[in-house]
mmCIF file of C-alpha atoms in Angstrom:
data_model
loop_
_atom_site.group_PDB
_atom_site.id
_atom_site.type_symbol
_atom_site.label_atom_id
_atom_site.label_comp_id
_atom_site.label_asym_id
_atom_site.label_seq_id
_atom_site.Cartn_x
_atom_site.Cartn_y
_atom_site.Cartn_z
ATOM 1 C CA MET A 1027 18.033 -80.352 -8.172
ATOM 2 C CA GLY A 1028 15.402 -80.979 -11.307
ATOM 3 C CA PHE A 1029 13.392 -77.604 -9.966
ATOM 4 C CA LEU A 1030 16.738 -75.981 -10.470
ATOM 5 C CA TRP A 1031 16.728 -76.863 -13.878
ATOM 6 C CA VAL A 1032 13.250 -75.953 -14.519
ATOM 7 C CA VAL A 1033 13.835 -72.693 -13.123
ATOM 8 C CA VAL A 1034 16.908 -72.180 -15.355
ATOM 9 C CA ALA A 1035 15.154 -73.265 -18.680
ATOM 10 C CA ALA A 1036 12.220 -71.048 -17.502
ATOM 11 C CA LEU A 1037 14.606 -67.941 -16.935
ATOM 12 C CA SER A 1038 16.149 -68.652 -20.281
ATOM 13 C CA VAL A 1039 12.940 -68.859 -22.302
ATOM 14 C CA LEU A 1040 11.894 -65.545 -20.589
ATOM 15 C CA MET A 1041 15.366 -63.866 -21.325
ATOM 16 C CA GLY A 1042 15.200 -65.116 -25.023
ATOM 17 C CA ILE A 1043 11.761 -63.376 -25.424
ATOM 18 C CA CYS A 1044 12.929 -60.308 -23.746
ATOM 19 C CA VAL A 1045 15.708 -59.958 -25.962
ATOM 20 C CA LEU A 1046 13.732 -60.662 -29.208
ATOM 21 C CA ALA A 1047 11.240 -57.930 -28.006
ATOM 22 C CA LEU A 1048 14.270 -55.620 -28.041
ATOM 23 C CA ILE A 1049 15.273 -56.508 -31.574
ATOM 24 C CA ASP A 1050 11.205 -55.763 -32.727
ATOM 25 C CA GLN A 1051 11.505 -52.438 -31.019
ATOM 26 C CA TYR A 1052 14.708 -51.702 -32.564
ATOM 27 C CA GLN A 1053 13.512 -52.395 -35.896
ATOM 28 C CA THR A 1054 10.266 -50.593 -35.841
ATOM 29 C CA LEU A 1055 11.939 -47.450 -34.037
ATOM 30 C CA GLU A 1056 14.365 -47.690 -37.463
ATOM 31 C CA LEU A 1057 11.345 -47.936 -39.781
ATOM 32 C CA ILE A 1058 9.579 -44.928 -37.908
ATOM 33 C CA ARG A 1059 13.086 -42.918 -38.224
ATOM 34 C CA THR A 1060 13.410 -43.896 -42.090
ATOM 35 C CA SER A 1061 9.689 -42.649 -42.645
ATOM 36 C CA LEU A 1062 9.821 -39.426 -41.038
ATOM 37 C CA LYS A 1063 13.560 -38.743 -42.518
ATOM 38 C CA LEU A 1064 15.100 -38.675 -39.020
ATOM 39 C CA GLU A 1065 18.256 -40.425 -39.995
ATOM 40 C CA ASP A 1066 21.321 -39.119 -39.164
ATOM 41 C CA ASN A 1067 22.630 -38.229 -42.969
ATOM 42 C CA PRO A 1068 23.971 -34.718 -43.704
ATOM 43 C CA SER A 1069 22.457 -33.363 -47.379
ATOM 44 C CA PRO A 1070 24.999 -31.498 -49.629
ATOM 45 C CA ILE A 1071 24.176 -27.478 -49.709
ATOM 46 C CA PRO A 1072 25.026 -25.976 -53.010
ATOM 47 C CA ILE A 1073 27.679 -23.385 -52.990
ATOM 48 C CA PRO A 1074 29.563 -21.234 -55.593
ATOM 49 C CA MET A 1075 32.870 -23.412 -56.270
ATOM 50 C CA ASP A 1076 34.861 -19.850 -56.862
ATOM 51 C CA ASP A 1077 36.496 -17.327 -55.183
ATOM 52 C CA SER A 1078 33.312 -15.145 -54.549
ATOM 53 C CA ILE A 1079 32.614 -16.989 -51.102
ATOM 54 C CA LYS A 1080 36.110 -16.586 -49.402
ATOM 55 C CA PRO A 1081 35.788 -15.811 -46.024
ATOM 56 C CA SER A 1082 37.089 -12.200 -46.011
ATOM 57 C CA LEU A 1083 34.529 -11.472 -48.872
ATOM 58 C CA VAL A 1084 31.619 -12.408 -47.062
ATOM 59 C CA GLY A 1085 32.205 -10.741 -43.895
ATOM 60 C CA LEU A 1086 34.590 -12.756 -41.835
ATOM 61 C CA PRO A 1087 38.284 -11.900 -40.624
ATOM 62 C CA PRO A 1088 40.874 -12.269 -43.612
ATOM 63 C CA ARG A 1089 43.048 -14.266 -41.350
ATOM 64 C CA LEU A 1090 40.667 -17.100 -41.940
ATOM 65 C CA ASP A 1091 41.641 -17.158 -45.940
ATOM 66 C CA ALA A 1092 44.841 -18.292 -45.162
ATOM 67 C CA GLN A 1093 43.907 -21.493 -43.147
ATOM 68 C CA PRO A 1094 44.946 -24.449 -44.988
ATOM 69 C CA HIS A 1095 41.866 -26.463 -43.233
ATOM 70 C CA LEU A 1096 38.806 -24.422 -42.047
ATOM 71 C CA ALA A 1097 35.424 -25.688 -40.908
ATOM 72 C CA LEU A 1098 32.424 -22.728 -41.128
ATOM 73 C CA LEU A 1099 29.998 -23.824 -38.792
ATOM 74 C CA PHE A 1100 26.779 -22.266 -39.107
ATOM 75 C CA LEU A 1101 24.872 -22.652 -35.624
ATOM 76 C CA SER A 1102 21.570 -21.085 -34.168
ATOM 77 C CA VAL A 1103 20.822 -20.069 -30.671
ATOM 78 C CA SER A 1104 17.573 -21.542 -30.761
ATOM 79 C CA CYS A 1105 18.356 -25.162 -31.960
ATOM 80 C CA THR A 1106 18.878 -27.937 -29.605
ATOM 81 C CA THR A 1107 21.021 -29.945 -32.187
ATOM 82 C CA CYS A 1108 23.143 -26.740 -32.564
ATOM 83 C CA ARG A 1109 23.526 -26.732 -28.865
ATOM 84 C CA SER A 1110 24.761 -30.562 -29.077
ATOM 85 C CA ILE A 1111 27.318 -29.760 -31.556
ATOM 86 C CA ALA A 1112 28.698 -26.973 -29.802
ATOM 87 C CA GLU A 1113 29.175 -28.913 -26.493
ATOM 88 C CA GLY A 1114 30.757 -31.687 -28.642
ATOM 89 C CA LEU A 1115 33.158 -28.992 -29.685
ATOM 90 C CA ARG A 1116 34.292 -28.180 -26.169
ATOM 91 C CA ARG A 1117 36.318 -31.604 -26.223
ATOM 92 C CA LYS A 1118 38.033 -30.300 -29.595
ATOM 93 C CA ASP A 1119 40.820 -28.150 -30.566
ATOM 94 C CA LEU A 1120 39.192 -25.171 -32.134
ATOM 95 C CA ASP A 1121 41.620 -23.905 -34.428
ATOM 96 C CA LEU A 1122 40.148 -25.256 -37.399
ATOM 97 C CA VAL A 1123 36.594 -23.908 -36.662
ATOM 98 C CA TRP A 1124 34.976 -20.678 -36.940
ATOM 99 C CA ILE A 1125 31.295 -20.491 -35.476
ATOM 100 C CA VAL A 1126 28.851 -18.387 -37.523
ATOM 101 C CA LEU A 1127 26.154 -17.906 -34.780
ATOM 102 C CA GLN A 1128 22.624 -16.874 -36.141
ATOM 103 C CA GLN A 1129 19.150 -16.001 -35.100
ATOM 104 C CA ALA A 1130 20.581 -14.230 -32.047
ATOM 105 C CA HIS A 1131 18.367 -10.983 -31.517
ATOM 106 C CA SER A 1132 21.635 -9.017 -30.491
ATOM 107 C CA GLU A 1133 25.296 -9.359 -29.905
ATOM 108 C CA GLU A 1134 24.542 -9.798 -26.177
ATOM 109 C CA GLU A 1135 22.485 -12.702 -26.801
ATOM 110 C CA GLY A 1136 24.939 -14.223 -28.933
ATOM 111 C CA ARG A 1137 27.869 -13.702 -26.595
ATOM 112 C CA ALA A 1138 25.863 -15.016 -23.800
ATOM 113 C CA TRP A 1139 25.113 -18.413 -25.686
ATOM 114 C CA LEU A 1140 28.667 -18.943 -26.786
ATOM 115 C CA GLU A 1141 29.975 -18.234 -23.304
ATOM 116 C CA GLY A 1142 27.227 -20.309 -21.738
ATOM 117 C CA LEU A 1143 28.772 -23.189 -23.628
ATOM 118 C CA ASN A 1144 32.496 -22.179 -22.991
ATOM 119 C CA MET A 1145 33.112 -21.308 -26.789
ATOM 120 C CA PRO A 1146 35.811 -18.976 -27.441
ATOM 121 C CA LEU A 1147 34.356 -15.520 -28.711
ATOM 122 C CA ASP A 1148 37.485 -15.029 -30.988
ATOM 123 C CA ARG A 1149 36.526 -17.998 -32.840
ATOM 124 C CA ALA A 1150 32.885 -16.748 -33.652
ATOM 125 C CA THR A 1151 30.745 -14.324 -35.808
ATOM 126 C CA ILE A 1152 27.485 -13.597 -34.386
ATOM 127 C CA ASP A 1153 25.666 -13.031 -37.721
ATOM 128 C CA VAL A 1154 22.582 -11.010 -36.246
ATOM 129 C CA ASP A 1155 21.506 -9.898 -39.856
ATOM 130 C CA GLU A 1156 22.618 -12.926 -41.495
ATOM 131 C CA GLY A 1157 24.560 -11.459 -43.928
ATOM 132 C CA VAL A 1158 27.180 -13.950 -43.923
ATOM 133 C CA ALA A 1159 24.760 -16.880 -44.108
ATOM 134 C CA ARG A 1160 22.966 -14.936 -47.277
ATOM 135 C CA ALA A 1161 26.453 -14.189 -48.745
ATOM 136 C CA ILE A 1162 27.413 -17.968 -48.836
ATOM 137 C CA GLY A 1163 23.970 -19.139 -49.725
ATOM 138 C CA ILE A 1164 23.395 -21.016 -46.362
ATOM 139 C CA ASP A 1165 19.558 -21.270 -45.079
ATOM 140 C CA THR A 1166 20.132 -24.545 -42.936
ATOM 141 C CA VAL A 1167 21.239 -24.793 -39.507
ATOM 142 C CA PRO A 1168 23.275 -26.452 -38.561
ATOM 143 C CA SER A 1169 25.571 -26.766 -41.371
ATOM 144 C CA VAL A 1170 29.115 -26.524 -42.310
ATOM 145 C CA VAL A 1171 30.899 -25.372 -45.164
ATOM 146 C CA LEU A 1172 34.718 -26.417 -45.530
ATOM 147 C CA TYR A 1173 37.706 -24.675 -46.846
ATOM 148 C CA ARG A 1174 40.971 -25.041 -47.973
ATOM 149 C CA SER A 1175 43.291 -22.173 -48.042
ATOM 150 C CA GLY A 1176 40.445 -19.919 -48.518
ATOM 151 C CA GLU A 1177 38.488 -21.935 -51.196
ATOM 152 C CA ALA A 1178 35.107 -23.765 -50.789
ATOM 153 C CA PHE A 1179 34.986 -27.204 -51.294
ATOM 154 C CA LEU A 1180 32.380 -28.894 -49.616
ATOM 155 C CA ALA A 1181 29.178 -27.633 -47.741
ATOM 156 C CA GLN A 1182 26.471 -29.873 -45.994
ATOM 157 C CA THR A 1183 23.920 -30.095 -43.204
ATOM 158 C CA LEU A 1184 24.895 -31.089 -39.851
ATOM 159 C CA PRO A 1185 22.418 -33.697 -38.214
ATOM 160 C CA SER A 1186 24.720 -34.288 -35.385
ATOM 161 C CA PHE A 1187 28.378 -34.091 -33.904
ATOM 162 C CA ARG A 1188 28.885 -37.340 -35.076
ATOM 163 C CA GLN A 1189 28.711 -36.219 -38.737
ATOM 164 C CA LEU A 1190 30.882 -33.114 -37.973
ATOM 165 C CA GLN A 1191 34.104 -35.093 -36.283
ATOM 166 C CA PRO A 1192 35.453 -36.612 -39.357
ATOM 167 C CA LEU A 1193 35.142 -32.746 -41.087
ATOM 168 C CA LEU A 1194 37.467 -31.130 -38.370
ATOM 169 C CA ASN A 1195 40.624 -33.305 -39.878
ATOM 170 C CA ALA A 1196 41.876 -32.329 -43.155
ATOM 171 C CA ARG A 1197 42.963 -36.207 -43.450
ATOM 172 C CA THR A 1198 39.434 -37.575 -43.003
ATOM 173 C CA VAL A 1199 37.246 -35.248 -45.199
ATOM 174 C CA PRO A 1200 35.406 -37.073 -47.701
ATOM 175 C CA SER A 1201 36.012 -36.013 -51.487
ATOM 176 C CA PRO A 1202 34.532 -32.912 -52.569
ATOM 177 C CA LEU A 1203 30.840 -33.117 -54.123
ATOM 178 C CA PRO A 1204 30.977 -33.166 -57.856
ATOM 179 C CA VAL A 1205 30.727 -29.685 -59.685
ATOM 180 C CA ALA A 1206 28.083 -28.911 -62.003
ATOM 181 C CA LYS A 1207 28.869 -26.664 -65.085
ATOM 182 C CA GLU A 1208 27.226 -23.538 -63.920
ATOM 183 C CA GLY A 1209 29.701 -23.184 -60.582
ATOM 184 C CA THR A 1210 27.470 -25.214 -58.085
ATOM 185 C CA VAL A 1211 27.608 -28.294 -56.245
ATOM 186 C CA ARG A 1212 25.850 -30.958 -57.896
ATOM 187 C CA LEU A 1213 23.202 -32.579 -55.841
#
């Protein structure tokens, strides 16, 4: 009987050491992620806060101007994070989302990428010449611009689908970023 208690005590000590080692590894991983700036935090993107970037004025369908809430996603065919964001969208209602697909060499390549992820082609623009992105001032993918009835009010990078989820619902969207005097978002 005493032997069993010794075995239980040894296993308990061994288990405690393993738990402490896991905690140490987690803390080290967090330090590495922080020092390499690999944190899952979006960064604001400065955009004009006037009507100059209404969806219809930058080359998107005019019907998007009337949507009460629109998430305009900028994704790339060559971006792994973009692919994971698109895969996360498959489980969501896409009525509030419009995809601007960049870095496709042709319309066919863009269509194949969207079809491969089961994304509806009628909810996307394949921006081969990146004219839509330039018109808005987006130079980072993945990123998102949120609109209310055709007026942009928030733009940010998207490091993960987790950061996109609250933006897909008009009730959970964070407050708009403060506006600077010259009409751009203040960083």
